[in-house]
CSV table of C-alpha atoms in Angstrom, one decimal:
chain,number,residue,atom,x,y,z
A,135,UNK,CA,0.0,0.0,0.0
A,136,UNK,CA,0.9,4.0,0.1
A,137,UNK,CA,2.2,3.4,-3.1
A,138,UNK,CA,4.9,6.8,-4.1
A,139,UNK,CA,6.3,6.7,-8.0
A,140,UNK,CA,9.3,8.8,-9.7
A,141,UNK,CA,11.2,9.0,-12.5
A,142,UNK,CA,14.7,7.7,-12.4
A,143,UNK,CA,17.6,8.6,-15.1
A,144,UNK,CA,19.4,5.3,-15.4
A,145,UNK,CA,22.4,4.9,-17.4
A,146,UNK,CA,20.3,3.0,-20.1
A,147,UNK,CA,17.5,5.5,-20.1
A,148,UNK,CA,14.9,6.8,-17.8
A,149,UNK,CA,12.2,4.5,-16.3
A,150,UNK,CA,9.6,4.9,-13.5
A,151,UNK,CA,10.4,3.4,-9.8
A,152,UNK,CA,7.2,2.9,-7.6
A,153,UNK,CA,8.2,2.6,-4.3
A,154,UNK,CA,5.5,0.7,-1.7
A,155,UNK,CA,5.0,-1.2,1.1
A,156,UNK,CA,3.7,-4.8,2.7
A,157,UNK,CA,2.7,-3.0,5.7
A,158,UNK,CA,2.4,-5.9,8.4
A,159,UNK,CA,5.6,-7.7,7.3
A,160,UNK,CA,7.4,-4.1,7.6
A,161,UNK,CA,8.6,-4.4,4.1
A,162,UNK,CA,9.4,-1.8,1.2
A,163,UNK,CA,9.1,-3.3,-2.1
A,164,UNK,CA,10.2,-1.5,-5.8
A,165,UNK,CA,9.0,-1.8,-9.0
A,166,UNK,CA,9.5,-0.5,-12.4
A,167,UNK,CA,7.4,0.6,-15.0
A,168,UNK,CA,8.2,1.9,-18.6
A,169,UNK,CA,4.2,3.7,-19.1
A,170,UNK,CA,2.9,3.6,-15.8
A,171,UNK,CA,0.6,0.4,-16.2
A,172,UNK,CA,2.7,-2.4,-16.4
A,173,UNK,CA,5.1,-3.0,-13.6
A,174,UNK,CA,7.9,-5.3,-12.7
A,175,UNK,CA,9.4,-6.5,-9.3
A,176,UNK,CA,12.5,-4.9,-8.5
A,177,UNK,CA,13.5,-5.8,-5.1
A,178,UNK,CA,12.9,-5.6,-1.5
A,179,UNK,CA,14.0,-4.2,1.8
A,180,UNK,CA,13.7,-4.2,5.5
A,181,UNK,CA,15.5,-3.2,8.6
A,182,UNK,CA,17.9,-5.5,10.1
A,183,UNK,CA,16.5,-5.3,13.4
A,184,UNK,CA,12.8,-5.6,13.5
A,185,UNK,CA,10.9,-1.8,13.9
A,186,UNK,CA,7.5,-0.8,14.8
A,187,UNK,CA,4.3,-3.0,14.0
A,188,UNK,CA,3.4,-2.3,10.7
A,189,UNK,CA,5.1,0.2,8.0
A,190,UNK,CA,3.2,2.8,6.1
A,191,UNK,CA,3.9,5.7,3.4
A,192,UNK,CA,7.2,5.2,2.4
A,193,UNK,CA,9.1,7.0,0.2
A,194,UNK,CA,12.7,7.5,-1.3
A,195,UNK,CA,14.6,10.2,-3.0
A,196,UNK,CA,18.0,11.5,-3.5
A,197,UNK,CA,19.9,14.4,-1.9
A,198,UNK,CA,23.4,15.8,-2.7
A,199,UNK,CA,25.3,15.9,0.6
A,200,UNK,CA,26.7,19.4,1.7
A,201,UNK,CA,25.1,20.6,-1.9
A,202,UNK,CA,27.9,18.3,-3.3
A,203,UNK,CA,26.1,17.0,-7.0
A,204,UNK,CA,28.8,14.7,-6.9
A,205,UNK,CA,28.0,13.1,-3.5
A,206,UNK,CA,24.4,12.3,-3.5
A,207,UNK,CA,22.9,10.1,-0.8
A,208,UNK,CA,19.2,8.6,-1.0
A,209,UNK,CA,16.6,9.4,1.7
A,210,UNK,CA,14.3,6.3,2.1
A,211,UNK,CA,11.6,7.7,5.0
A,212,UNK,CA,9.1,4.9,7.1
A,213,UNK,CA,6.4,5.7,8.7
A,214,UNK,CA,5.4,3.1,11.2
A,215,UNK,CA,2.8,2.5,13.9
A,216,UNK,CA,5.0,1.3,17.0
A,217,UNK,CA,4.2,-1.6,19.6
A,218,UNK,CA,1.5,-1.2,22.6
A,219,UNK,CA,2.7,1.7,24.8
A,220,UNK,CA,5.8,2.7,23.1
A,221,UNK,CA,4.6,5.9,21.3
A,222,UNK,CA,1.6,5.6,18.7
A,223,UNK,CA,2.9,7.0,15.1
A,224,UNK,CA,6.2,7.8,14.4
A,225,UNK,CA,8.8,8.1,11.1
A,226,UNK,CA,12.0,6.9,10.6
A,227,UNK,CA,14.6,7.5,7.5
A,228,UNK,CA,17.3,5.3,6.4
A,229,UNK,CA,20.6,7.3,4.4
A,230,UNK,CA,21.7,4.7,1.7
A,231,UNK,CA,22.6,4.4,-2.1
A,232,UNK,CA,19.8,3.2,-4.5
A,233,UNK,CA,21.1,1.6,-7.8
A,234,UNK,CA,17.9,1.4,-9.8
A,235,UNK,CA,17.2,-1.5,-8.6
A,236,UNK,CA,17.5,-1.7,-4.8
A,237,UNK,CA,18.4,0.5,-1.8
A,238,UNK,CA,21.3,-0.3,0.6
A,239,UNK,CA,21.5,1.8,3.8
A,240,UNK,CA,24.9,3.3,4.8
A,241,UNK,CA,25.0,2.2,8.5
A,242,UNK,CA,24.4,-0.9,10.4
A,243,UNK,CA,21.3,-1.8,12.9
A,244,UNK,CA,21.6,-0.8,16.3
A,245,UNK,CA,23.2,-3.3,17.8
A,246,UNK,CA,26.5,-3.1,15.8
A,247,UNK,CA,29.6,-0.3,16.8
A,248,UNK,CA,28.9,1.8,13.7
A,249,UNK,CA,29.1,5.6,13.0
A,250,UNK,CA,26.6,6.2,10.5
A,251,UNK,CA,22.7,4.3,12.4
A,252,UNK,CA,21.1,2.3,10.4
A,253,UNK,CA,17.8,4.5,10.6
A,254,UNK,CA,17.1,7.5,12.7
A,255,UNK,CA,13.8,8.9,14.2
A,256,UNK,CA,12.6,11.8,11.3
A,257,UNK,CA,10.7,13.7,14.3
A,258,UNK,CA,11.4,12.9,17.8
A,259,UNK,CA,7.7,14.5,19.1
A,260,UNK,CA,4.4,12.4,19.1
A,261,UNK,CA,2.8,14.4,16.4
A,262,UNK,CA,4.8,14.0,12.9
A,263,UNK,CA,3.4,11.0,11.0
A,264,UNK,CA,2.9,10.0,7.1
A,265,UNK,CA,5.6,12.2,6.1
A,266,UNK,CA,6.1,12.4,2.4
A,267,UNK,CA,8.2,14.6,0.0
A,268,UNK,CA,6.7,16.7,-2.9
A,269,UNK,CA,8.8,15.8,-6.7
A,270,UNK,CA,10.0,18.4,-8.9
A,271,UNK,CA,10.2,21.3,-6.7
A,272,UNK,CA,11.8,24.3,-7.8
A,273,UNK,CA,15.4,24.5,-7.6
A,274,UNK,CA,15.1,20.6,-6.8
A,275,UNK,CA,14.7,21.4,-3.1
A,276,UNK,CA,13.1,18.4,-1.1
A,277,UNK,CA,10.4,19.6,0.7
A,278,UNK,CA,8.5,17.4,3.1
A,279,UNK,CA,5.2,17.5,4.5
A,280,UNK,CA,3.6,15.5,7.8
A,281,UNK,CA,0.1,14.8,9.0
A,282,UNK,CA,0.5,16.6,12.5
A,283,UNK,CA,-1.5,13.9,14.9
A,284,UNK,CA,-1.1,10.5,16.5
A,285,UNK,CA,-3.0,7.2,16.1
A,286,UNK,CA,-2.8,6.7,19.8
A,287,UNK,CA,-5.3,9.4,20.4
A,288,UNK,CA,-6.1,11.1,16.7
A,289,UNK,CA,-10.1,10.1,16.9
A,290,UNK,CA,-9.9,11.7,20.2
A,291,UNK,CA,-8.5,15.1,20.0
A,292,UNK,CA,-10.4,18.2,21.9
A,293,UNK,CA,-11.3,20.0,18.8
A,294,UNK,CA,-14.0,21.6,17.1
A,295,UNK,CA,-15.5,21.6,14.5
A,296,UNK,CA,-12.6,19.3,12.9
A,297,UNK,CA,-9.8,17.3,13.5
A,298,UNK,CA,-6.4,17.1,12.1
A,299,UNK,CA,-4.2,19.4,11.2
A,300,UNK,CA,-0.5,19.8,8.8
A,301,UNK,CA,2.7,20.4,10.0
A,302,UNK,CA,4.9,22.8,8.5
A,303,UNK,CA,6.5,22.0,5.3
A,304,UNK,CA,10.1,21.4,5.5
A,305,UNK,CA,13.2,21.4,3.5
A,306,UNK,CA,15.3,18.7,3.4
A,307,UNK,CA,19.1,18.5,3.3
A,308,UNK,CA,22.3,16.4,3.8
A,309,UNK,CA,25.2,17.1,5.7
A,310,UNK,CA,28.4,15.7,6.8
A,311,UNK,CA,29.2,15.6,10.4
A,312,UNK,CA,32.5,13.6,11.5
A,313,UNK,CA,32.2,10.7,10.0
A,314,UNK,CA,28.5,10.7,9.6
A,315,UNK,CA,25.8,12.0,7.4
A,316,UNK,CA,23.0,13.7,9.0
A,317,UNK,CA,20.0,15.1,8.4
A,318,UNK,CA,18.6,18.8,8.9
A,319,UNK,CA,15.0,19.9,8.2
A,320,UNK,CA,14.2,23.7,8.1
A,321,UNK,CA,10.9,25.6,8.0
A,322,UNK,CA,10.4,26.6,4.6
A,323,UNK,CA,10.3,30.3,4.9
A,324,UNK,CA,7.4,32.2,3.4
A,325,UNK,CA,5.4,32.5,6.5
A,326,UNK,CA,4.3,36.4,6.6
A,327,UNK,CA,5.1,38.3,9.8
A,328,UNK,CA,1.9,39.6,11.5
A,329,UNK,CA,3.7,42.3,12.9
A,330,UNK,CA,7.2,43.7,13.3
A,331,UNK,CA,9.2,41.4,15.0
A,332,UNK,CA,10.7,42.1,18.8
A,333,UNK,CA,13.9,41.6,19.8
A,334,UNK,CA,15.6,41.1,23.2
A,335,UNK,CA,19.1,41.2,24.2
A,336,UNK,CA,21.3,39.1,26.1
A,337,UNK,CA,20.5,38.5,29.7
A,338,UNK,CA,21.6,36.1,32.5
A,339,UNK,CA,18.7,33.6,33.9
A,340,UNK,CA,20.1,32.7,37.6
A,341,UNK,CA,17.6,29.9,39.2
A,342,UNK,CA,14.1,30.6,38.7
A,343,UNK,CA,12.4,31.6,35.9
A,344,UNK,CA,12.1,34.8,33.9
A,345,UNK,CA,8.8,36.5,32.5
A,346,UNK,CA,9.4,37.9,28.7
A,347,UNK,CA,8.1,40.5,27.1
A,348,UNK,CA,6.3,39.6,24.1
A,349,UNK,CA,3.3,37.5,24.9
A,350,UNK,CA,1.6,35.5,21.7
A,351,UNK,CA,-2.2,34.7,21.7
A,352,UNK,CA,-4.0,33.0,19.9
A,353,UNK,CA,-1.9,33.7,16.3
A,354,UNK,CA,1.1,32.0,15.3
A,355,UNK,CA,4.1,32.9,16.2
A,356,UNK,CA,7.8,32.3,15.6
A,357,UNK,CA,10.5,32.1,18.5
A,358,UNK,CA,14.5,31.9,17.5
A,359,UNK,CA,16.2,31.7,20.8
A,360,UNK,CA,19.9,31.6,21.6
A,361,UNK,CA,20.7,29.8,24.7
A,362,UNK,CA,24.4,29.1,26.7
A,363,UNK,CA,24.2,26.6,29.1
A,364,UNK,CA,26.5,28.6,31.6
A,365,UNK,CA,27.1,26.8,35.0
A,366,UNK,CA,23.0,25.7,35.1
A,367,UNK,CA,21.8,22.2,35.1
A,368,UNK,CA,18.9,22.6,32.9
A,369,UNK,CA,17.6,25.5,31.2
A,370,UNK,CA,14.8,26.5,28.6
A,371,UNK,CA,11.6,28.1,27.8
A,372,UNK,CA,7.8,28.0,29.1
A,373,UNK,CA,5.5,29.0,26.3
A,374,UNK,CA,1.6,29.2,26.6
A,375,UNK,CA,2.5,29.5,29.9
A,376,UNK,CA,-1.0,30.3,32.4
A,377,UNK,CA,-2.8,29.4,35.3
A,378,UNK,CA,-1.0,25.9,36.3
A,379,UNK,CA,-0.1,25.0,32.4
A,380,UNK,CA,2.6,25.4,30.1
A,381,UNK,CA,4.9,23.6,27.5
A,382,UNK,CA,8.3,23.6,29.2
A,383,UNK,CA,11.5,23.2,26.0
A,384,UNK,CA,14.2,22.6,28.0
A,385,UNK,CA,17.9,21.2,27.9
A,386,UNK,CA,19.4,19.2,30.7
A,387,UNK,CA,23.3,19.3,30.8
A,388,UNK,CA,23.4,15.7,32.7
A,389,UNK,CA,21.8,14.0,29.9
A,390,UNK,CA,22.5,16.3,27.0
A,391,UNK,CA,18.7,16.4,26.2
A,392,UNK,CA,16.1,18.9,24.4
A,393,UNK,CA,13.0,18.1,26.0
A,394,UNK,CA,9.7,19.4,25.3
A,395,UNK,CA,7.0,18.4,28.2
A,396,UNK,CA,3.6,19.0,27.4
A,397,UNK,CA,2.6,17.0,30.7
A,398,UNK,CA,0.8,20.2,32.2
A,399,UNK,CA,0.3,22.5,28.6
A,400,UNK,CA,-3.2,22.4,29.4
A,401,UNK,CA,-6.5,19.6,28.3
A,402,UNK,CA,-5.0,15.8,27.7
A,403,UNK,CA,-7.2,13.7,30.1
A,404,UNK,CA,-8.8,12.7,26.8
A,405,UNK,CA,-6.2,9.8,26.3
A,406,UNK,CA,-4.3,8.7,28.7
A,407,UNK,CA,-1.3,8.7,26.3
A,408,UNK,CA,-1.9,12.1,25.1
A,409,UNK,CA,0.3,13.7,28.5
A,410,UNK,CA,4.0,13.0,27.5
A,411,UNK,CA,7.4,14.2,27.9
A,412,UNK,CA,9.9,13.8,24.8
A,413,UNK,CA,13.5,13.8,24.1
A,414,UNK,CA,16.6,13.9,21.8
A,415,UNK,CA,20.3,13.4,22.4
A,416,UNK,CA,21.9,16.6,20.7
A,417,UNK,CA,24.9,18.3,21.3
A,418,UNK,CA,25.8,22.0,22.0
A,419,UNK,CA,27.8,24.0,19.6
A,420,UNK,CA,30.3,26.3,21.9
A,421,UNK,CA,28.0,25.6,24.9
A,422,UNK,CA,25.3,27.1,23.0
A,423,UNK,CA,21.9,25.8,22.2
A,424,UNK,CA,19.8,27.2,19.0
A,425,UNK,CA,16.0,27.1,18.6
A,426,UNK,CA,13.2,27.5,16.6
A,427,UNK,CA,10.0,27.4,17.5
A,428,UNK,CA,6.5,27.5,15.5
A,429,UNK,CA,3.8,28.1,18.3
A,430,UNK,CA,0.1,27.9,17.1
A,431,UNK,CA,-3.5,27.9,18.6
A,432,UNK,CA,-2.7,24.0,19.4
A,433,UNK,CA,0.7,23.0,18.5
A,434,UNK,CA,4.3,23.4,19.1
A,435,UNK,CA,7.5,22.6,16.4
A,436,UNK,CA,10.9,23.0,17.6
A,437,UNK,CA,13.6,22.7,15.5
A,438,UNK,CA,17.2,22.5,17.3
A,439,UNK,CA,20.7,23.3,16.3
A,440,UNK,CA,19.4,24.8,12.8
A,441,UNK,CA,17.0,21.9,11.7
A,442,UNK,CA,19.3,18.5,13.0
A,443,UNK,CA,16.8,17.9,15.6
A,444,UNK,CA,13.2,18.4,15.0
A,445,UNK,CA,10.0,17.3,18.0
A,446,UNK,CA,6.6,18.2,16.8
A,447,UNK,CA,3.8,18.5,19.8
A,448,UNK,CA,-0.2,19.3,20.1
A,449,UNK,CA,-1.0,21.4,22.8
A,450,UNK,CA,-4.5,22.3,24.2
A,451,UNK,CA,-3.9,25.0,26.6
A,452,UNK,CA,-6.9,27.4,27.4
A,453,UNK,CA,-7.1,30.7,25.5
A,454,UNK,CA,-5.7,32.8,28.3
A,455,UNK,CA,-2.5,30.7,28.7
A,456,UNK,CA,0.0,33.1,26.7
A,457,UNK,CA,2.9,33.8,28.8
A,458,UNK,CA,6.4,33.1,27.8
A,459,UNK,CA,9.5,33.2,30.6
A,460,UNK,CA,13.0,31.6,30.5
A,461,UNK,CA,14.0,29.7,33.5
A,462,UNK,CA,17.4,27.9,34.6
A,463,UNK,CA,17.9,25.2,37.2
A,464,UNK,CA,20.8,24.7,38.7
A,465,UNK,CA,22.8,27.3,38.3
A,466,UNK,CA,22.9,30.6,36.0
A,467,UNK,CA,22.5,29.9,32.3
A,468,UNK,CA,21.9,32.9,29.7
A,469,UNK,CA,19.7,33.8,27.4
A,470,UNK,CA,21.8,35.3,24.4
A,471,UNK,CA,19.1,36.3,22.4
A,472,UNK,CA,15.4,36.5,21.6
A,473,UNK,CA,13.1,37.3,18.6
A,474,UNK,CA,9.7,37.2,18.8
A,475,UNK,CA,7.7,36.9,15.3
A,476,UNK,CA,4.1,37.2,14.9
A,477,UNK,CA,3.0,35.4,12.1
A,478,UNK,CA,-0.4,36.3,10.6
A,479,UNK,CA,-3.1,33.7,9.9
A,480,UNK,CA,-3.6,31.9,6.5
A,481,UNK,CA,-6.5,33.1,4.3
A,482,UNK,CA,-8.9,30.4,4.5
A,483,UNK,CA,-10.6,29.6,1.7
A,484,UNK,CA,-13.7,27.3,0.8
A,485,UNK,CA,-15.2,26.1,-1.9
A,486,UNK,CA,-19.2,26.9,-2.4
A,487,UNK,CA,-20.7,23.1,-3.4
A,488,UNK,CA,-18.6,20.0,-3.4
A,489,UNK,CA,-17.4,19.0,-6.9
A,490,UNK,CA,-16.6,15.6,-6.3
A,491,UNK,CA,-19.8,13.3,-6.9
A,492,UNK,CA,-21.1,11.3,-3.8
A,493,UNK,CA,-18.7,13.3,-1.8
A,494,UNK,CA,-19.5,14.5,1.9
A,495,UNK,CA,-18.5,18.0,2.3
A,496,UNK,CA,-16.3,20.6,0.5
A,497,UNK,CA,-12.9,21.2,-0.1
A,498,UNK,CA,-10.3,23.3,1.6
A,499,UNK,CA,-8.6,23.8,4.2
A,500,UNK,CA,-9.5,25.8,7.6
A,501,UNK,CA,-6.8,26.4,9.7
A,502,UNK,CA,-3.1,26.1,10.4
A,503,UNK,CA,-4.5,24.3,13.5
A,504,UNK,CA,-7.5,23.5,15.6
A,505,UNK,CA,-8.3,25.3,18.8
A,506,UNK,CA,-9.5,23.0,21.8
A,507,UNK,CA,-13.1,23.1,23.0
């Protein structure tokens, strides 16, 4: 199923590769097709250490590493459903070589001593799932787009009057790190400021935490934050902060850790596997942490150390919950630097009758996100 086809330039001519999957044997299986109609078995491919419960949208491409044309890598991305109690939905990308015919991944499974992993978590949150890449794009960029929800609780959600909602496109790219090839994802910028943006200047956060100036509502907005760890144990934000809620993004020195705890950002007894605390290794650069963070009505996406770590998070905190502070623990950390961007609302635009025959309701889409009841 979730079939995804493109045209590959072989040596001996351009054909058509469909890449698919046998979702409850967690298998990707190629094909090629000369018109589209007829198509014949390439090959196969699965982990070497089982993953997840079943396997869903795949989908494989190539990317240049460090823009190098003569370095290219392929991308092959999973989604997967994981076991009982281990998550809900989740993706995973492998960094390989395909030769037309099959797709061999760079590192080893997780059990072996290598530097490049065999496959890597595409977005270490709870709400990034089905995530697929858009062919042809201008300048060849690879741009990605996820369904922002879980399985766990996705029929559940406190919204109204729909459910479900995007996350941001994202561009894709290749990098070389040591002796490893990673992968960064970055907002795709185009997102129109609401308002001129505010900056703040650097400013030490000893223990406790520390109210900011700009507040967001409702509306979108944009954070890029520069943190050094100085002698604190932990450090970080509280956005949609209110009466007894917020989403704490945090780092903790011991562990070397972003975290982003929604465990008290407001409504989640409608699943008990909604409340949730997530993490992702990630180093500091110069003691340094970079962030940047997409708040919404109902969601969170932080992206870490420009794009190499990425956790996607709803949130249903009540209306009036729309403070931001910076806290440390531990010790005095500092905040090097703040902006705050407002980013105005997407024109929303609906369709008057619905022009698909036998279909159930119109087209279009509503909102950047869904606001809890």
């Amino acid at each position: 199923r979730d079939p995804k086809v493109f045209r590959y330039d072989s040596p001996t001519g351009p054909y058509w590769v469909m890449v698919a999957v046998e979702a409850t044997e967690r298998k990707v299986v190629l094909y090629r097709s000369e018109d589209l109609m007829r198509w014949t078995y390439l090959s196969e491919f699965t982990s070497a250490e089982p993953v997840g419960r079943i396997w869903e949208c795949p989908d494989l491409f190539p990317l240049p590493v460090d823009g190098d044309p003569e370095n290219v890598k392929w991308v092959l991305i999973v989604n997967l459903d994981r076991e009982t109690g281990e998550g809900g939905s989740a993706g995973i990308f492998f960094i390989g070589d395909f030769d037309g015919v099959a797709f061999t991944p760079a590192g080893g499974p997780p059990s072996a001593a290598a530097d490049q992993p065999e496959w890597e978590w595409l977005d270490h949150g709870r709400d990034c799932y089905a995530t697929v890449s858009f062919n042809n794009t201008p300048d060849d960029r690879r741009i990605l787009v996820g369904w922002m929800s879980n399985w766990d609780y996705a029929r559940a959600v406190p919204t109204s009057p729909w459910r479900g909602a995007m996350a941001l496109p994202r561009e894709a790219t290749l990098h070389r790190r040591g002796p490893r090839v990673v992968l960064r994802q970055r907002a795709v910028p185009g997102l129109a400021p609401g308002e001129p943006a505010q900056a703040l200047g650097a400013r030490d956060l000893p223990e406790g935490s520390l109210g900011l100036g700009p507040s967001g509502g409702l509306e979108p907005y944009l954070i890029e934050a520069i943190f050094d760890s100085g002698t604190s144990a932990e450090f970080g934000l509280l956005i949609r902060e209110g009466v007894d809620q917020a989403t704490r993004i945090a780092y903790t020195m011991e562990r070397g850790e972003l975290v982003v705890d929604r465990t008290s950002a407001g409504k989640g007894c409608f699943s008990p596997s909604f409340p949730s605390t997530e993490t992702v290794a990630i180093e500091l650069v110069g003691g340094r942490l970079s962030l940047s963070i997409y708040v919404d009505a109902s969601s969170v996406e932080v992206f870490a150390q420009d794009g190499l770590a990425t956790i996607t998070e709803q949130i249903f905190p009540s209306p009036a919950s729309t403070g931001i502070s910076a806290y440390s623990v531990g010790g005095t950390a500092q905040l090097v630097s703040l902006r705050f961007t407002p980013l105005a609302s997407a024109a929303v635009t609906r369709l008057p009758s619905d022009p698909v025959p036998g279909g159930t309701g119109a087209l279009g889409r509503q909102s950047s996100s869904a606001v809890a009841d």
